[in-house]
Amino acid sequence: MVYKKVTTVAIILAVLFAILSGFVFGASIDVTTNDQVYDSFLKILVKIQRYSWPVVTLVFIYALYEYYVIGSEMLERKVTGQRLIVGIALFMSVLQALPLIYAFIVLK
């Protein structure tokens, strides 16, 4: 795989951001701003972050299937699978970091 380092780093960052977010939002740290819009948007981001793992895992399994199984016979599908793998890894790292970034920007 051409982008193995990028994919590995992105997956590791996604897992680290998920763990860090669990500590930040799961602890008794007050991240409320007394503004209904800001608080509800943060709750939505946290729910998206938590419940995206099962969906992304299924899509990641499909991308691996495209890359390894179908890609062994057709080069075009191998390239498609590789793009999916890299895209999913980068998407998850950004998705896992969004609630933390939002909380640090809003709370300063």
Short mmCIF file of N, CA and C in Angstrom, two decimals:
data_model
loop_
_atom_site.label_atom_id
_atom_site.label_comp_id
_atom_site.label_asym_id
_atom_site.label_seq_id
_atom_site.Cartn_x
_atom_site.Cartn_y
_atom_site.Cartn_z
N MET A 1 0.85 -1.17 0.00
CA MET A 1 0.00 0.00 0.00
C MET A 1 0.89 1.24 0.00
N VAL A 2 0.55 2.19 -0.81
CA VAL A 2 1.38 3.37 -1.00
C VAL A 2 1.30 4.31 0.20
N TYR A 3 0.12 4.50 0.73
CA TYR A 3 -0.09 5.47 1.81
C TYR A 3 -0.22 4.78 3.17
N LYS A 4 0.61 3.80 3.42
CA LYS A 4 0.50 3.02 4.65
C LYS A 4 0.80 3.86 5.89
N LYS A 5 1.82 4.72 5.81
CA LYS A 5 2.17 5.55 6.97
C LYS A 5 1.08 6.56 7.28
N VAL A 6 0.54 7.18 6.26
CA VAL A 6 -0.51 8.17 6.45
C VAL A 6 -1.74 7.51 7.07
N THR A 7 -2.09 6.34 6.55
CA THR A 7 -3.25 5.62 7.06
C THR A 7 -3.04 5.19 8.50
N THR A 8 -1.86 4.68 8.82
CA THR A 8 -1.57 4.23 10.18
C THR A 8 -1.61 5.39 11.16
N VAL A 9 -1.00 6.49 10.80
CA VAL A 9 -0.99 7.67 11.67
C VAL A 9 -2.41 8.20 11.87
N ALA A 10 -3.21 8.23 10.81
CA ALA A 10 -4.58 8.73 10.92
C ALA A 10 -5.43 7.84 11.82
N ILE A 11 -5.28 6.53 11.71
CA ILE A 11 -6.05 5.62 12.56
C ILE A 11 -5.62 5.75 14.01
N ILE A 12 -4.32 5.86 14.25
CA ILE A 12 -3.82 6.03 15.62
C ILE A 12 -4.33 7.34 16.21
N LEU A 13 -4.32 8.42 15.42
CA LEU A 13 -4.84 9.70 15.90
C LEU A 13 -6.33 9.63 16.20
N ALA A 14 -7.08 8.91 15.37
CA ALA A 14 -8.52 8.78 15.61
C ALA A 14 -8.79 8.06 16.92
N VAL A 15 -8.04 7.01 17.19
CA VAL A 15 -8.22 6.28 18.45
C VAL A 15 -7.80 7.14 19.64
N LEU A 16 -6.69 7.86 19.51
CA LEU A 16 -6.24 8.73 20.60
C LEU A 16 -7.23 9.86 20.88
N PHE A 17 -7.77 10.45 19.82
CA PHE A 17 -8.77 11.51 20.00
C PHE A 17 -10.03 10.96 20.65
N ALA A 18 -10.42 9.74 20.31
CA ALA A 18 -11.60 9.14 20.92
C ALA A 18 -11.38 8.90 22.41
N ILE A 19 -10.20 8.40 22.76
CA ILE A 19 -9.89 8.17 24.18
C ILE A 19 -9.80 9.49 24.93
N LEU A 20 -9.12 10.47 24.35
CA LEU A 20 -9.00 11.78 24.99
C LEU A 20 -10.36 12.44 25.17
N SER A 21 -11.20 12.32 24.17
CA SER A 21 -12.54 12.89 24.26
C SER A 21 -13.36 12.19 25.34
N GLY A 22 -13.17 10.89 25.48
CA GLY A 22 -13.85 10.17 26.55
C GLY A 22 -13.45 10.67 27.92
N PHE A 23 -12.18 10.99 28.09
CA PHE A 23 -11.72 11.54 29.37
C PHE A 23 -12.25 12.96 29.59
N VAL A 24 -12.21 13.78 28.55
CA VAL A 24 -12.61 15.19 28.70
C VAL A 24 -14.11 15.30 28.95
N PHE A 25 -14.91 14.63 28.12
CA PHE A 25 -16.36 14.78 28.24
C PHE A 25 -16.97 13.80 29.24
N GLY A 26 -16.25 12.78 29.62
CA GLY A 26 -16.76 11.82 30.58
C GLY A 26 -16.45 12.21 32.01
N ALA A 27 -15.44 13.04 32.19
CA ALA A 27 -15.08 13.48 33.54
C ALA A 27 -16.06 14.56 34.00
N SER A 28 -15.83 15.04 35.17
CA SER A 28 -16.73 16.05 35.71
C SER A 28 -16.32 17.46 35.28
N ILE A 29 -15.63 17.57 34.18
CA ILE A 29 -15.24 18.88 33.67
C ILE A 29 -16.47 19.53 33.05
N ASP A 30 -16.72 20.75 33.43
CA ASP A 30 -17.90 21.46 32.95
C ASP A 30 -17.59 22.10 31.60
N VAL A 31 -18.23 21.61 30.54
CA VAL A 31 -18.02 22.16 29.21
C VAL A 31 -19.25 22.90 28.71
N THR A 32 -20.13 23.27 29.61
CA THR A 32 -21.31 24.02 29.21
C THR A 32 -21.00 25.51 29.16
N THR A 33 -21.67 26.19 28.25
CA THR A 33 -21.44 27.62 28.07
C THR A 33 -22.65 28.45 28.43
N ASN A 34 -23.72 27.82 28.92
CA ASN A 34 -24.99 28.48 29.24
C ASN A 34 -25.64 29.08 28.01
N ASP A 35 -25.27 28.58 26.84
CA ASP A 35 -25.92 28.97 25.60
C ASP A 35 -26.51 27.70 24.99
N GLN A 36 -27.79 27.72 24.71
CA GLN A 36 -28.49 26.51 24.25
C GLN A 36 -27.95 26.02 22.91
N VAL A 37 -27.61 26.92 22.01
CA VAL A 37 -27.14 26.53 20.69
C VAL A 37 -25.76 25.89 20.78
N TYR A 38 -24.85 26.51 21.50
CA TYR A 38 -23.50 25.96 21.63
C TYR A 38 -23.51 24.60 22.32
N ASP A 39 -24.29 24.50 23.37
CA ASP A 39 -24.33 23.24 24.12
C ASP A 39 -24.96 22.11 23.31
N SER A 40 -26.03 22.41 22.59
CA SER A 40 -26.66 21.36 21.79
C SER A 40 -25.79 20.95 20.62
N PHE A 41 -25.06 21.89 20.03
CA PHE A 41 -24.16 21.55 18.92
C PHE A 41 -23.02 20.66 19.42
N LEU A 42 -22.51 20.94 20.60
CA LEU A 42 -21.46 20.10 21.18
C LEU A 42 -21.99 18.71 21.49
N LYS A 43 -23.22 18.61 21.99
CA LYS A 43 -23.81 17.29 22.25
C LYS A 43 -23.98 16.50 20.96
N ILE A 44 -24.37 17.18 19.90
CA ILE A 44 -24.52 16.51 18.60
C ILE A 44 -23.17 16.02 18.10
N LEU A 45 -22.13 16.84 18.22
CA LEU A 45 -20.79 16.42 17.79
C LEU A 45 -20.29 15.22 18.58
N VAL A 46 -20.56 15.19 19.87
CA VAL A 46 -20.12 14.07 20.69
C VAL A 46 -20.88 12.80 20.32
N LYS A 47 -22.18 12.91 20.05
CA LYS A 47 -22.95 11.73 19.64
C LYS A 47 -22.50 11.22 18.29
N ILE A 48 -22.23 12.11 17.37
CA ILE A 48 -21.71 11.69 16.06
C ILE A 48 -20.36 11.00 16.24
N GLN A 49 -19.54 11.54 17.10
CA GLN A 49 -18.23 10.95 17.35
C GLN A 49 -18.36 9.54 17.91
N ARG A 50 -19.22 9.35 18.87
CA ARG A 50 -19.36 8.04 19.53
C ARG A 50 -20.00 7.00 18.63
N TYR A 51 -21.04 7.39 17.90
CA TYR A 51 -21.79 6.41 17.12
C TYR A 51 -21.28 6.25 15.69
N SER A 52 -20.20 6.91 15.34
CA SER A 52 -19.66 6.75 13.99
C SER A 52 -18.77 5.51 13.87
N TRP A 53 -18.29 5.00 14.99
CA TRP A 53 -17.38 3.85 14.94
C TRP A 53 -17.99 2.61 14.29
N PRO A 54 -19.20 2.18 14.63
CA PRO A 54 -19.73 0.98 13.97
C PRO A 54 -19.93 1.15 12.47
N VAL A 55 -20.42 2.31 12.06
CA VAL A 55 -20.65 2.55 10.64
C VAL A 55 -19.33 2.57 9.88
N VAL A 56 -18.37 3.28 10.42
CA VAL A 56 -17.08 3.40 9.75
C VAL A 56 -16.35 2.05 9.74
N THR A 57 -16.54 1.24 10.75
CA THR A 57 -15.92 -0.09 10.76
C THR A 57 -16.46 -0.94 9.62
N LEU A 58 -17.76 -0.88 9.38
CA LEU A 58 -18.33 -1.63 8.27
C LEU A 58 -17.82 -1.12 6.91
N VAL A 59 -17.74 0.18 6.77
CA VAL A 59 -17.23 0.76 5.52
C VAL A 59 -15.75 0.42 5.35
N PHE A 60 -15.01 0.40 6.45
CA PHE A 60 -13.59 0.06 6.39
C PHE A 60 -13.40 -1.41 5.98
N ILE A 61 -14.25 -2.29 6.48
CA ILE A 61 -14.19 -3.70 6.07
C ILE A 61 -14.48 -3.83 4.58
N TYR A 62 -15.45 -3.08 4.09
CA TYR A 62 -15.73 -3.10 2.65
C TYR A 62 -14.54 -2.58 1.85
N ALA A 63 -13.89 -1.53 2.34
CA ALA A 63 -12.73 -0.98 1.63
C ALA A 63 -11.58 -1.99 1.62
N LEU A 64 -11.38 -2.69 2.72
CA LEU A 64 -10.34 -3.73 2.75
C LEU A 64 -10.69 -4.87 1.80
N TYR A 65 -11.97 -5.21 1.70
CA TYR A 65 -12.41 -6.22 0.75
C TYR A 65 -12.13 -5.77 -0.68
N GLU A 66 -12.41 -4.52 -0.96
CA GLU A 66 -12.11 -3.97 -2.30
C GLU A 66 -10.62 -4.04 -2.60
N TYR A 67 -9.82 -3.71 -1.62
CA TYR A 67 -8.38 -3.63 -1.84
C TYR A 67 -7.74 -5.01 -1.97
N TYR A 68 -8.05 -5.89 -1.03
CA TYR A 68 -7.34 -7.17 -1.00
C TYR A 68 -7.98 -8.26 -1.84
N VAL A 69 -9.29 -8.40 -1.80
CA VAL A 69 -9.94 -9.52 -2.49
C VAL A 69 -10.20 -9.19 -3.95
N ILE A 70 -10.98 -8.14 -4.19
CA ILE A 70 -11.31 -7.79 -5.57
C ILE A 70 -10.11 -7.16 -6.27
N GLY A 71 -9.30 -6.42 -5.50
CA GLY A 71 -8.14 -5.76 -6.08
C GLY A 71 -7.05 -6.70 -6.54
N SER A 72 -7.06 -7.93 -6.08
CA SER A 72 -6.06 -8.88 -6.55
C SER A 72 -6.30 -9.28 -8.00
N GLU A 73 -7.54 -9.11 -8.48
CA GLU A 73 -7.86 -9.44 -9.86
C GLU A 73 -7.99 -8.21 -10.75
N MET A 74 -8.44 -7.12 -10.19
CA MET A 74 -8.66 -5.91 -10.99
C MET A 74 -7.92 -4.74 -10.35
N LEU A 75 -7.00 -4.15 -11.10
CA LEU A 75 -6.19 -3.06 -10.58
C LEU A 75 -7.01 -1.83 -10.26
N GLU A 76 -8.03 -1.57 -11.05
CA GLU A 76 -8.87 -0.39 -10.82
C GLU A 76 -9.57 -0.46 -9.46
N ARG A 77 -10.05 -1.63 -9.10
CA ARG A 77 -10.72 -1.81 -7.81
C ARG A 77 -9.73 -1.73 -6.66
N LYS A 78 -8.47 -2.13 -6.91
CA LYS A 78 -7.45 -2.02 -5.88
C LYS A 78 -7.17 -0.55 -5.56
N VAL A 79 -7.10 0.27 -6.59
CA VAL A 79 -6.88 1.71 -6.40
C VAL A 79 -8.07 2.33 -5.68
N THR A 80 -9.28 1.91 -6.05
CA THR A 80 -10.47 2.40 -5.38
C THR A 80 -10.49 2.01 -3.92
N GLY A 81 -10.12 0.78 -3.63
CA GLY A 81 -10.06 0.33 -2.23
C GLY A 81 -9.02 1.09 -1.43
N GLN A 82 -7.89 1.36 -2.06
CA GLN A 82 -6.84 2.12 -1.36
C GLN A 82 -7.30 3.54 -1.07
N ARG A 83 -7.97 4.16 -2.00
CA ARG A 83 -8.50 5.51 -1.76
C ARG A 83 -9.53 5.50 -0.65
N LEU A 84 -10.38 4.48 -0.63
CA LEU A 84 -11.37 4.37 0.43
C LEU A 84 -10.72 4.20 1.79
N ILE A 85 -9.69 3.38 1.87
CA ILE A 85 -9.02 3.14 3.15
C ILE A 85 -8.39 4.43 3.67
N VAL A 86 -7.68 5.12 2.83
CA VAL A 86 -7.03 6.37 3.24
C VAL A 86 -8.07 7.43 3.58
N GLY A 87 -9.11 7.53 2.78
CA GLY A 87 -10.16 8.52 3.04
C GLY A 87 -10.90 8.26 4.34
N ILE A 88 -11.18 7.00 4.62
CA ILE A 88 -11.87 6.66 5.86
C ILE A 88 -10.99 6.96 7.06
N ALA A 89 -9.72 6.65 6.97
CA ALA A 89 -8.80 6.91 8.08
C ALA A 89 -8.70 8.42 8.36
N LEU A 90 -8.55 9.21 7.32
CA LEU A 90 -8.47 10.66 7.50
C LEU A 90 -9.79 11.24 8.00
N PHE A 91 -10.89 10.75 7.47
CA PHE A 91 -12.21 11.21 7.90
C PHE A 91 -12.44 10.92 9.37
N MET A 92 -12.06 9.75 9.83
CA MET A 92 -12.25 9.39 11.23
C MET A 92 -11.37 10.22 12.15
N SER A 93 -10.15 10.51 11.73
CA SER A 93 -9.30 11.33 12.59
C SER A 93 -9.85 12.74 12.73
N VAL A 94 -10.40 13.28 11.66
CA VAL A 94 -11.01 14.62 11.73
C VAL A 94 -12.31 14.56 12.54
N LEU A 95 -13.12 13.53 12.31
CA LEU A 95 -14.38 13.40 13.01
C LEU A 95 -14.20 13.21 14.51
N GLN A 96 -13.15 12.52 14.91
CA GLN A 96 -12.90 12.30 16.33
C GLN A 96 -12.35 13.55 17.00
N ALA A 97 -11.70 14.41 16.24
CA ALA A 97 -11.11 15.63 16.80
C ALA A 97 -12.10 16.80 16.86
N LEU A 98 -13.17 16.75 16.10
CA LEU A 98 -14.10 17.88 16.03
C LEU A 98 -14.69 18.30 17.38
N PRO A 99 -15.20 17.40 18.23
CA PRO A 99 -15.73 17.88 19.51
C PRO A 99 -14.68 18.53 20.40
N LEU A 100 -13.47 18.00 20.37
CA LEU A 100 -12.40 18.59 21.19
C LEU A 100 -12.03 19.98 20.68
N ILE A 101 -11.90 20.11 19.38
CA ILE A 101 -11.57 21.41 18.79
C ILE A 101 -12.68 22.42 19.08
N TYR A 102 -13.91 21.99 18.93
CA TYR A 102 -15.05 22.87 19.19
C TYR A 102 -15.08 23.30 20.66
N ALA A 103 -14.85 22.37 21.55
CA ALA A 103 -14.88 22.71 22.98
C ALA A 103 -13.74 23.67 23.33
N PHE A 104 -12.56 23.47 22.77
CA PHE A 104 -11.45 24.37 23.08
C PHE A 104 -11.66 25.75 22.47
N ILE A 105 -12.30 25.83 21.30
CA ILE A 105 -12.55 27.13 20.69
C ILE A 105 -13.65 27.88 21.45
N VAL A 106 -14.72 27.19 21.80
CA VAL A 106 -15.85 27.84 22.46
C VAL A 106 -15.49 28.23 23.88
N LEU A 107 -14.81 27.35 24.61
CA LEU A 107 -14.50 27.63 26.01
C LEU A 107 -13.25 28.47 26.18
N LYS A 108 -12.40 28.52 25.21
CA LYS A 108 -11.15 29.27 25.22
C LYS A 108 -10.31 28.83 26.36
#
